[in-house]
Tab-separated table of C-alpha atoms and ligand atoms in Angstrom:
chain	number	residue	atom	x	y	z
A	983	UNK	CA	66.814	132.268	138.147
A	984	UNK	CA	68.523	134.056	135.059
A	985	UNK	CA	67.119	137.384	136.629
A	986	UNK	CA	69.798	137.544	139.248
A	987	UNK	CA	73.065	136.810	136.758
A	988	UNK	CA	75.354	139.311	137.190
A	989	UNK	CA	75.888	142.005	134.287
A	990	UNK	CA	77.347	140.309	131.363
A	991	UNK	CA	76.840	136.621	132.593
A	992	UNK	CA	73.980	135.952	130.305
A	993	UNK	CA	75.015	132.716	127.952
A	994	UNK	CA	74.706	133.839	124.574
A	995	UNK	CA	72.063	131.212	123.457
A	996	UNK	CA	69.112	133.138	126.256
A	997	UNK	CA	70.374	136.362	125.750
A	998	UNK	CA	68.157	138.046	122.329
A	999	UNK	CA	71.698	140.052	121.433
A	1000	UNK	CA	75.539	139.881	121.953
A	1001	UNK	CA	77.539	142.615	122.398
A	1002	UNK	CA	81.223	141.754	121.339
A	1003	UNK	CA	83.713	144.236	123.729
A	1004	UNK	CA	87.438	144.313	121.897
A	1005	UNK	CA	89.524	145.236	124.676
A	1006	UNK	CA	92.934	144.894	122.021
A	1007	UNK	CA	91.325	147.500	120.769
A	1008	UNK	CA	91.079	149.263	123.654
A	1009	UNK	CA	94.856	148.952	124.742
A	1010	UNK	CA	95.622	149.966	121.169
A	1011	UNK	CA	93.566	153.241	121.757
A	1012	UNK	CA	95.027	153.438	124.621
A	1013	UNK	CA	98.633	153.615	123.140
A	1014	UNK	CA	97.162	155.717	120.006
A	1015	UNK	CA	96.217	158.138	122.541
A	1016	UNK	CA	98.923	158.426	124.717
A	1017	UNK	CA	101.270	158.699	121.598
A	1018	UNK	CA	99.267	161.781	120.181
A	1019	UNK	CA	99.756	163.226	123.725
A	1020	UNK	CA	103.479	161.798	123.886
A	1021	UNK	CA	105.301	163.844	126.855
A	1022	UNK	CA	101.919	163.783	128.981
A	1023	UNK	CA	100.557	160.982	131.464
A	1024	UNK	CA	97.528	159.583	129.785
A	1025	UNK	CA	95.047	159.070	132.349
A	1026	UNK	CA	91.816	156.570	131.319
A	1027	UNK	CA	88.736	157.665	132.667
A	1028	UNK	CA	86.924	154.765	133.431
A	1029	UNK	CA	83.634	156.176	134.800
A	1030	UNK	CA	80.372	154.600	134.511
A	1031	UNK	CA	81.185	151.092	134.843
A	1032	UNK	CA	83.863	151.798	131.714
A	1033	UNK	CA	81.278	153.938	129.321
A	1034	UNK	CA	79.293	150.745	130.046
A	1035	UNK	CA	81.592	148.345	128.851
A	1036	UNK	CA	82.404	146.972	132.061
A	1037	UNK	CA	85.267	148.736	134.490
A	1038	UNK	CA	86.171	145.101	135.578
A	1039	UNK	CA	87.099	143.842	131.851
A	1040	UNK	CA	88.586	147.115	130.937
A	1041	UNK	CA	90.685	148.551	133.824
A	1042	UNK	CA	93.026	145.886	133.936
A	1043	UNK	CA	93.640	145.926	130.119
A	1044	UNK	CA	94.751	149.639	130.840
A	1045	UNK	CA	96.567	148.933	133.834
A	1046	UNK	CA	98.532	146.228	131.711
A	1047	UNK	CA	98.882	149.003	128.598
A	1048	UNK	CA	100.723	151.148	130.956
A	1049	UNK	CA	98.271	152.900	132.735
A	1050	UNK	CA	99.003	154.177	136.225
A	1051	UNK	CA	96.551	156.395	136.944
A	1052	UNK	CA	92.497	156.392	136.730
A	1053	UNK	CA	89.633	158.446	137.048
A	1054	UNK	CA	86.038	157.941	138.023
A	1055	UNK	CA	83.088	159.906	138.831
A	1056	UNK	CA	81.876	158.927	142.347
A	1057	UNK	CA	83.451	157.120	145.191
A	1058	UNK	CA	81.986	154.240	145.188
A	1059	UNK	CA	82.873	153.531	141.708
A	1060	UNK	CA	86.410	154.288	142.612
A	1061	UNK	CA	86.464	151.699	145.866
A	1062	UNK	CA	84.609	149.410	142.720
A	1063	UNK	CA	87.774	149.844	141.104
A	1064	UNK	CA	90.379	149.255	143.383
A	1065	UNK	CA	89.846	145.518	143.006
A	1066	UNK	CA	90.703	145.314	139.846
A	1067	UNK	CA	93.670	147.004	139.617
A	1068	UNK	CA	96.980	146.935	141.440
A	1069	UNK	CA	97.407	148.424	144.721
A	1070	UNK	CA	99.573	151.305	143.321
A	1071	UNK	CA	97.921	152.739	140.765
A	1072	UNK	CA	96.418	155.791	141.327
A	1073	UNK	CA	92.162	156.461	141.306
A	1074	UNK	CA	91.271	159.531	141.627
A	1075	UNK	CA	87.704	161.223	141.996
A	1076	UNK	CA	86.221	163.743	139.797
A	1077	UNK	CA	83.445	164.452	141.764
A	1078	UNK	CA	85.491	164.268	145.064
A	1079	UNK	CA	83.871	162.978	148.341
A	1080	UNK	CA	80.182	164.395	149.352
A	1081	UNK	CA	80.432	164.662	152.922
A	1082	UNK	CA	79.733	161.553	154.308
A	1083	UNK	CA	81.855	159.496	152.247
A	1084	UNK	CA	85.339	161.845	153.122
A	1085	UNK	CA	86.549	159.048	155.516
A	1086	UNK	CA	85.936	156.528	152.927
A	1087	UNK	CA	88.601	158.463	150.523
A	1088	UNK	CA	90.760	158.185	152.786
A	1089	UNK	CA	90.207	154.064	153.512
A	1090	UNK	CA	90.458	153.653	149.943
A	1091	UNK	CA	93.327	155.271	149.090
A	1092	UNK	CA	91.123	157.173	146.520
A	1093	UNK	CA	92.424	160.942	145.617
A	1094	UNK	CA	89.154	163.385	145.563
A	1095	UNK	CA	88.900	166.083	142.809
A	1096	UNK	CA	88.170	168.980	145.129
A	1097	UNK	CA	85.805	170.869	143.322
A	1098	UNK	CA	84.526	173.854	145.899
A	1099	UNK	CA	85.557	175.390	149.448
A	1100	UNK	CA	83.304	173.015	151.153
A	1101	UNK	CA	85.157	170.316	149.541
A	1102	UNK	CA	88.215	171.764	150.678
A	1103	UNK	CA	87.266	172.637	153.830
A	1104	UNK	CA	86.427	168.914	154.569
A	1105	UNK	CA	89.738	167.331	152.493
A	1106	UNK	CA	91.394	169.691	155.093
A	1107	UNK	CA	89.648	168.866	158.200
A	1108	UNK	CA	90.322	164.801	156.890
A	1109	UNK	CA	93.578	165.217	156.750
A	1110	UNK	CA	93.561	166.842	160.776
A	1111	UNK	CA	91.630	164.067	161.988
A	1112	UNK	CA	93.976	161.104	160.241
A	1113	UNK	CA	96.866	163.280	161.239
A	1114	UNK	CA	98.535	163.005	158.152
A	1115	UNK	CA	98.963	165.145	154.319
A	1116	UNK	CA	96.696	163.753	152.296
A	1117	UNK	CA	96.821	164.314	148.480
A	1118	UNK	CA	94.287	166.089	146.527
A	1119	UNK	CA	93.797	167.116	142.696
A	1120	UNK	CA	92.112	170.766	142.501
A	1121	UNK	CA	89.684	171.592	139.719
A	1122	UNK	CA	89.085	175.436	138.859
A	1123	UNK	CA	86.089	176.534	136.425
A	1124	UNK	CA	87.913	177.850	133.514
A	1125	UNK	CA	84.909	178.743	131.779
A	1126	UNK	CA	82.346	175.881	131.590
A	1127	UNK	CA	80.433	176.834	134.807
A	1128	UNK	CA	79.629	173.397	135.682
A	1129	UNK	CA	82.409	172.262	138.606
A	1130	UNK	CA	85.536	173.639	140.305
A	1131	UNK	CA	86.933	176.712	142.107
A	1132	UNK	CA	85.594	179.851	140.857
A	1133	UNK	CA	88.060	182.646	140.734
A	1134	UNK	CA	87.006	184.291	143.354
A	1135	UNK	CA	87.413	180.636	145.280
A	1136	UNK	CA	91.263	180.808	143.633
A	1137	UNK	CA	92.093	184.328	144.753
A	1138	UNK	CA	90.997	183.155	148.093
A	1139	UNK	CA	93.257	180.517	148.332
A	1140	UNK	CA	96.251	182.649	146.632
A	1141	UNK	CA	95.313	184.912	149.757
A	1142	UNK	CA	95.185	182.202	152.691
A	1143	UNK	CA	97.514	179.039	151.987
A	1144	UNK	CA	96.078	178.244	155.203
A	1145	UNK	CA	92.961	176.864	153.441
A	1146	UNK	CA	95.686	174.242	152.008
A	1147	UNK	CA	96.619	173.302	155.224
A	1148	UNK	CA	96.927	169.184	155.231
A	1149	UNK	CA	96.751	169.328	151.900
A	1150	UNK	CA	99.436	167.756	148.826
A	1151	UNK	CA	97.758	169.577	145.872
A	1152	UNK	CA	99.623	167.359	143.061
A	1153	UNK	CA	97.391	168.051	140.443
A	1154	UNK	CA	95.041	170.867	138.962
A	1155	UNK	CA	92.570	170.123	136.488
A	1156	UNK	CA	89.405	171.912	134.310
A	1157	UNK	CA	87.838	170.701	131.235
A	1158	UNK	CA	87.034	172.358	128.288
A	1159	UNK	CA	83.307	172.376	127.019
A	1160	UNK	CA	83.834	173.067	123.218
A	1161	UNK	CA	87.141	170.268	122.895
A	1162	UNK	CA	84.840	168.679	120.098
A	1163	UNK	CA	85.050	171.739	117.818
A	1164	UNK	CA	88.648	173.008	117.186
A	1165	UNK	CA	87.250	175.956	115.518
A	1166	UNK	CA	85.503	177.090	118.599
A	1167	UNK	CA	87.277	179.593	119.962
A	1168	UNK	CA	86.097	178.994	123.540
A	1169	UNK	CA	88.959	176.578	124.029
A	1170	UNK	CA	91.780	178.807	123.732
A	1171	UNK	CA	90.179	181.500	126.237
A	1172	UNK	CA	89.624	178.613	128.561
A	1173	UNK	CA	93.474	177.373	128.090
A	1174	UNK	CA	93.977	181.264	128.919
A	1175	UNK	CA	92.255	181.239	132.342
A	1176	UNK	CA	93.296	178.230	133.342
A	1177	UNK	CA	97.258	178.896	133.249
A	1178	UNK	CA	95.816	182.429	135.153
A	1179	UNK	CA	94.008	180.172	137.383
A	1180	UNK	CA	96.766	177.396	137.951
A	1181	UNK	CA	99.456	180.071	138.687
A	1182	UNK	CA	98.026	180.952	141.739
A	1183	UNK	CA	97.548	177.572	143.023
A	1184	UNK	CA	100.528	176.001	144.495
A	1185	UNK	CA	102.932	174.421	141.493
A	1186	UNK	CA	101.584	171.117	140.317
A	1187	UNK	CA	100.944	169.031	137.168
A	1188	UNK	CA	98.390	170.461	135.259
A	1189	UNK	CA	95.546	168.907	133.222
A	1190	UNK	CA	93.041	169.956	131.267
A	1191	UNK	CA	92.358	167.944	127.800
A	1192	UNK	CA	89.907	165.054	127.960
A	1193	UNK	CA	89.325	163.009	124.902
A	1194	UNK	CA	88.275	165.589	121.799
A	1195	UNK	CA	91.129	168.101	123.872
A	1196	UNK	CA	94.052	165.452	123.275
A	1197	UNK	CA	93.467	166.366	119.372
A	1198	UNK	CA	93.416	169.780	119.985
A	1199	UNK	CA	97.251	169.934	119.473
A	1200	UNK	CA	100.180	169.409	121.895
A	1201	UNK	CA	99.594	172.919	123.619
A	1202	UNK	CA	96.058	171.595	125.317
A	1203	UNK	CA	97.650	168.539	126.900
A	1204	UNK	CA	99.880	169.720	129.873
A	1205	UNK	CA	100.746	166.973	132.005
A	1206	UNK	CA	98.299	164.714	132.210
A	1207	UNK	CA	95.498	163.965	129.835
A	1208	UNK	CA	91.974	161.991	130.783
A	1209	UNK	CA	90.673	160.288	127.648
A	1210	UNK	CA	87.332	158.252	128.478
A	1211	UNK	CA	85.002	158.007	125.106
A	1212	UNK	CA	87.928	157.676	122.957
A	1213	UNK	CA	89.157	155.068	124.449
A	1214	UNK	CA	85.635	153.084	123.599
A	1215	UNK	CA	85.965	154.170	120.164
A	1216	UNK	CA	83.887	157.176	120.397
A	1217	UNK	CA	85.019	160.116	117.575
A	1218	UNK	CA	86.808	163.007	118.997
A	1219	UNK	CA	86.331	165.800	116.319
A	1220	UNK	CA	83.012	165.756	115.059
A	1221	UNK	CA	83.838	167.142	111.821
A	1222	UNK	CA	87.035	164.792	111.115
A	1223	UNK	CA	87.655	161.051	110.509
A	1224	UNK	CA	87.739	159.182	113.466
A	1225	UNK	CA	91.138	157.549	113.985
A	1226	UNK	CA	90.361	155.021	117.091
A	1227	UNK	CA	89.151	151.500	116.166
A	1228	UNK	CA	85.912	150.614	116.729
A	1229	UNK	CA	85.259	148.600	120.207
A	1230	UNK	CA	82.391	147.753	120.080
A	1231	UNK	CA	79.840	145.496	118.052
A	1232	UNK	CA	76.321	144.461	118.494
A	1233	UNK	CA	74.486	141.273	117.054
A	1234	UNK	CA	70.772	140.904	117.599
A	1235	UNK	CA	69.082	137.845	116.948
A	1236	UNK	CA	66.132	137.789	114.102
A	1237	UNK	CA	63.545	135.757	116.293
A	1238	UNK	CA	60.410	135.919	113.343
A	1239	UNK	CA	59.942	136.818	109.995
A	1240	UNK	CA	56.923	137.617	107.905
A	1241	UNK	CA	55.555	138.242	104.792
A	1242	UNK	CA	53.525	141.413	104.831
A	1243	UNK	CA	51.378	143.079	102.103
A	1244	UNK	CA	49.929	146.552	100.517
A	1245	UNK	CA	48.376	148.162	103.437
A	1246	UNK	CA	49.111	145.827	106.641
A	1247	UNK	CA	50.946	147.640	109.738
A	1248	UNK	CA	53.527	147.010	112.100
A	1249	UNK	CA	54.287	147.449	115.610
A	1250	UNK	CA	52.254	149.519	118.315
A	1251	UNK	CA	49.891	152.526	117.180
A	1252	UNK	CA	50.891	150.845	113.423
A	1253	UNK	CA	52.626	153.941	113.171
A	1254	UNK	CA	54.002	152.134	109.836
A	1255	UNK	CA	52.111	151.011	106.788
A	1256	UNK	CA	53.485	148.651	104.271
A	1257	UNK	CA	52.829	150.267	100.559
A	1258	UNK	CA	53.889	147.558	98.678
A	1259	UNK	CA	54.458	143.723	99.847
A	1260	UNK	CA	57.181	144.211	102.464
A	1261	UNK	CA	58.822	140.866	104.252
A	1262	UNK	CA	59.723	142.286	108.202
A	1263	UNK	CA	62.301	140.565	110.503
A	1264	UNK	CA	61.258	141.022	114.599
A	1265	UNK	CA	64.521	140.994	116.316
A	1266	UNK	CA	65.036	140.410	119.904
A	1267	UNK	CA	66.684	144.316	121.059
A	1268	UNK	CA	64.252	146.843	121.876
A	1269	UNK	CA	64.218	150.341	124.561
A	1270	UNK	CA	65.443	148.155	127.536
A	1271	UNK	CA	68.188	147.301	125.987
A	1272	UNK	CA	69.486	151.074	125.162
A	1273	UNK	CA	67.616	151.604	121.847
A	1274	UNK	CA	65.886	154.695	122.308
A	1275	UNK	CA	62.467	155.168	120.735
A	1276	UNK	CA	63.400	158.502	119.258
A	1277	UNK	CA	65.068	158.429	116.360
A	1278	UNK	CA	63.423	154.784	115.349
A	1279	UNK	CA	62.576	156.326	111.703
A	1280	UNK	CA	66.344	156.597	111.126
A	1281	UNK	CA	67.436	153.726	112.739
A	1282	UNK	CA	68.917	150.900	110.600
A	1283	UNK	CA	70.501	147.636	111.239
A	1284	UNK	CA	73.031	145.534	108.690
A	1285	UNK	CA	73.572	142.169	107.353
A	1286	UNK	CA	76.758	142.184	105.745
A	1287	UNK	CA	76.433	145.238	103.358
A	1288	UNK	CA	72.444	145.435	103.035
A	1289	UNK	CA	71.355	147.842	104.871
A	1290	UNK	CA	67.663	146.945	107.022
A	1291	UNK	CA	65.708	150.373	108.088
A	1292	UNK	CA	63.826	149.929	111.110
A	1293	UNK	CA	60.008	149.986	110.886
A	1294	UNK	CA	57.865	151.485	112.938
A	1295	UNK	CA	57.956	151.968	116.960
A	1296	UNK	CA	60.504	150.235	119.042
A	1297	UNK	CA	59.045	147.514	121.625
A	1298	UNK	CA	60.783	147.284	125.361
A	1299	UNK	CA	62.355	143.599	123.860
A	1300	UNK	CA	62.166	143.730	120.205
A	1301	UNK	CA	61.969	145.948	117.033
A	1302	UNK	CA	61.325	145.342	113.315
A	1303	UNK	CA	63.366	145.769	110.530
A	1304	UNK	CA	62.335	145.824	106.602
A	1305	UNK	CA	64.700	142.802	105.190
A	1306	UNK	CA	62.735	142.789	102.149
A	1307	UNK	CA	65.817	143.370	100.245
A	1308	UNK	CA	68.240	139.916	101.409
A	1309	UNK	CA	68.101	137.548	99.288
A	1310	UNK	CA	66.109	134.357	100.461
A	1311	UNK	CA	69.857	132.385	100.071
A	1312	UNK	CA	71.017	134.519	103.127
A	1313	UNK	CA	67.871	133.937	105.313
A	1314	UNK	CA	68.369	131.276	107.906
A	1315	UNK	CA	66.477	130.263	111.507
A	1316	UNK	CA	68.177	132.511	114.500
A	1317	UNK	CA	70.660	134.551	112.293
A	1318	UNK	CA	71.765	137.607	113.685
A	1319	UNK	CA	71.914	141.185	112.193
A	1320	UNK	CA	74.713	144.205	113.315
A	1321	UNK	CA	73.132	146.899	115.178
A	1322	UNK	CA	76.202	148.388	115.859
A	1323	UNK	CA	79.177	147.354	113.745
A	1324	UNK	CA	81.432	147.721	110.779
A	1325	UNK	CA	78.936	149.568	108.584
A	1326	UNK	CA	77.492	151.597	111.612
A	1327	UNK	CA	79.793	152.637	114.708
A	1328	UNK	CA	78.888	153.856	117.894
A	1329	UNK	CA	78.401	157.584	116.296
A	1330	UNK	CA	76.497	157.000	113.543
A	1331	UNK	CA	73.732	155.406	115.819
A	1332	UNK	CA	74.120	157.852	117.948
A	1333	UNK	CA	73.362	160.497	114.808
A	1334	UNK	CA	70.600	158.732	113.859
A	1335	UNK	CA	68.606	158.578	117.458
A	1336	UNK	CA	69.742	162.341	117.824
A	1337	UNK	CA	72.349	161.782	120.686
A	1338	UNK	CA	75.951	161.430	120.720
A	1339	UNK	CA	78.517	158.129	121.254
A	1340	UNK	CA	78.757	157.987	125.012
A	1341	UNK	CA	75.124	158.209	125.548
A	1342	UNK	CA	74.496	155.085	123.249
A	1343	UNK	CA	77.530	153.794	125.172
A	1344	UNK	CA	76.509	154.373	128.212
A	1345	UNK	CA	72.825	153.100	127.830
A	1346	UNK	CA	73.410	149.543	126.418
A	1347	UNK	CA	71.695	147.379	128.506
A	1348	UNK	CA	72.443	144.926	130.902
A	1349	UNK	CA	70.627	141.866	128.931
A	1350	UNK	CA	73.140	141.542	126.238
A	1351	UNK	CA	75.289	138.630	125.702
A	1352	UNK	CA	78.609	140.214	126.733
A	1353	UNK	CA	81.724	138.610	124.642
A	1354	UNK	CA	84.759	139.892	125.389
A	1355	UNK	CA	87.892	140.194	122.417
A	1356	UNK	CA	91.406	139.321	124.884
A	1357	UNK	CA	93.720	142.126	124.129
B	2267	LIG	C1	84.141	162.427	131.789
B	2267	LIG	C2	85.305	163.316	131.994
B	2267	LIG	C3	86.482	163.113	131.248
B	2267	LIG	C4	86.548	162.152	130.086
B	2267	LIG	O1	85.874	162.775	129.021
B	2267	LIG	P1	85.816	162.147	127.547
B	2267	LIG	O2	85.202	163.220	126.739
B	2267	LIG	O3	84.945	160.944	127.648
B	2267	LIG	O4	87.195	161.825	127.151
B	2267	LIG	C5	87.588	163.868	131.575
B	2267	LIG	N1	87.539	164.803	132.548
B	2267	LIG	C6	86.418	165.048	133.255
B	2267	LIG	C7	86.432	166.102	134.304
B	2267	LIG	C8	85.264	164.320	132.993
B	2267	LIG	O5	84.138	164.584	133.667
């Protein structure tokens, strides 16, 4: 039965959309990214099954742009990962273990993130029990209160190297919460307290710029930098051009179309009324498949360079698009329309459903056609 096809096996003709994955464009974002960070390791984050583009496609186009060193969120995504690259690059865990799963680190050759004393407490007692160093990458909370050390945790440690004991701390981290907005001045005081931070750890490479930090300028990017959205395309600076290629692209199929007139409705609640005769394509991508029923008025898709507002509510499998303005010459049986694509990117659907890029990312479905660009 179709129902149990892995993610992505779905063959194209009984699948209602493809989504077209470049991963050349990928490597070259890759490159792009690690040459605006030039003198840093650039690190891919490849959390969330890739930004939902699919770890096992995309890690080994990394790994074979020169990548040497991963990150994920959770463990099991990280023992996920180590089949599909080589046995010496480096995964390491932003989340770090939860307590059950320390010994599993450790099997795995996966390096936690530890992000509290309990963490550390447990990295420490690991490494007594295995009866051997084990590495670890700290995080401190530089500001955005979400995970890592506090300073209090820090001046702790400063106090008792003890608390270290077992431990190779051969990286520090934070991340910055305003990196999208270089006129935000939270970055710098963040920069500011991590150094503070970081100088009472034990010496180690330092890292603190994800994506939108990398294009904060050379003095956010330490040692190591851990792009993930810009990798997928996703714009860095809100306010700025977007210099990554686009990676992604998204053709749903038109499956009816109809001639409507003055007054007729369409979809559930008939939340939209034609006011003049209107002709409306159903196509075959609705909330299940990532679009989100917010935001529908906004929403467009594209044929070529006519643009096709959606109408009314989004089904679960399908939504409707006004197409009264293609020519009848371009209509045919089972043509396909760009929901994402050259005219509209990842962000600009994203603006339009009032979200940003990873979250439309990160929701595509699992019923798309996936068709995957070699790099
Ligand atoms: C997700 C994440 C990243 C990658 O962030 P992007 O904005 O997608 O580049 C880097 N570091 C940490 C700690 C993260 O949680």
């Amino acid at each position: 039965m179709t129902m149990s096809l892995a993610p992505g096996a779905w063959p194209a003709d009984r699948a209602g959309a493809t989504l077209t994955i470049d991963l050349a464009a990928i490597a070259a974002n890759y490159r792009l990214l690690g040459e605006r960070a030039a003198g840093a390791v650039c690190a891919p984050v490849v959390k969330a099954d890739a930004y939902g583009l699919g770890a096992a496609r995309v890690a080994p186009v990394l790994e074979a742009a020169g990548a040497r060193d991963f990150f994920v969120a959770h463990v099991d995504e990280g023992i996920a990962l180590r089949r599909y690259v080589s046995p010496d690059v480096r995964i390491t865990i932003l989340h770090g273990p939860r307590p059950g799963a320390v010994d599993d680190c450790v099997r795995h050759d996966l390096r936690p993130v530890l992000n509290s004393m309990e963490q550390l407490a447990s990295w420490r007692q690991a490494a007594g029990r295995h009866g051997r160093r084990l590495a670890a990458a700290l995080q401190v909370d530089s500001g955005m209160s979400r995970f890592g050390l506090s300073p209090h945790d820090v001046r702790a440690i400063a106090a008792d190297r003890s608390l270290l004991a077992g431990i190779d701390t051969d990286l520090v981290i934070s991340h910055l919460a305003c990196a999208d907005d270089p006129a935000n001045p939270a970055s710098a005081a963040q920069r500011a307290q991590f150094r503070h931070l970081a100088s009472m750890l034990p010496r180690a490479p330092l890292s603190l710029a994800a994506s939108s930090g990398i294009f904060l300028g050379e003095g956010y990017h330490f040692d190591l930098v851990r792009p993930g959205a810009a990798l997928y395309g996703v714009a860095p600076t809100a306010a700025a051009p977007n210099p990554l290629h686009p990676v992604v692209r998204l053709r749903a199929h038109v499956m009816q179309i109809r001639d409507i007139a003055p007054g007729d409705g369409v979809g559930y609640g008939l939340t939209y009324r034609a006011a003049a005769p209107r002709r409306i394509a159903t196509i075959a991508t609705g909330y299940a498949d990532g679009f989100a029923r917010q935001g529908a008025s906004r929403g467009c898709a594209w044929l070529d360079d006519i643009r096709l507002p959606v109408v009314g509510r989004i089904s679960m499998d399908s939504l409707a698009l006004d197409i009264s303005d293609v020519p009848d010459s371009r209509l045919s049986p089972d043509m396909t329309v760009d929901l994402i694509g050259p005219r509209r990117g990842v962000d600009a659907v994203a603006e339009a459903a009032g979200t940003i890029g990873y979250e439309i990312l990160t929701a595509l479905g699992h019923r798309y056609h996936r068709d995957y660009i070699a790099a």
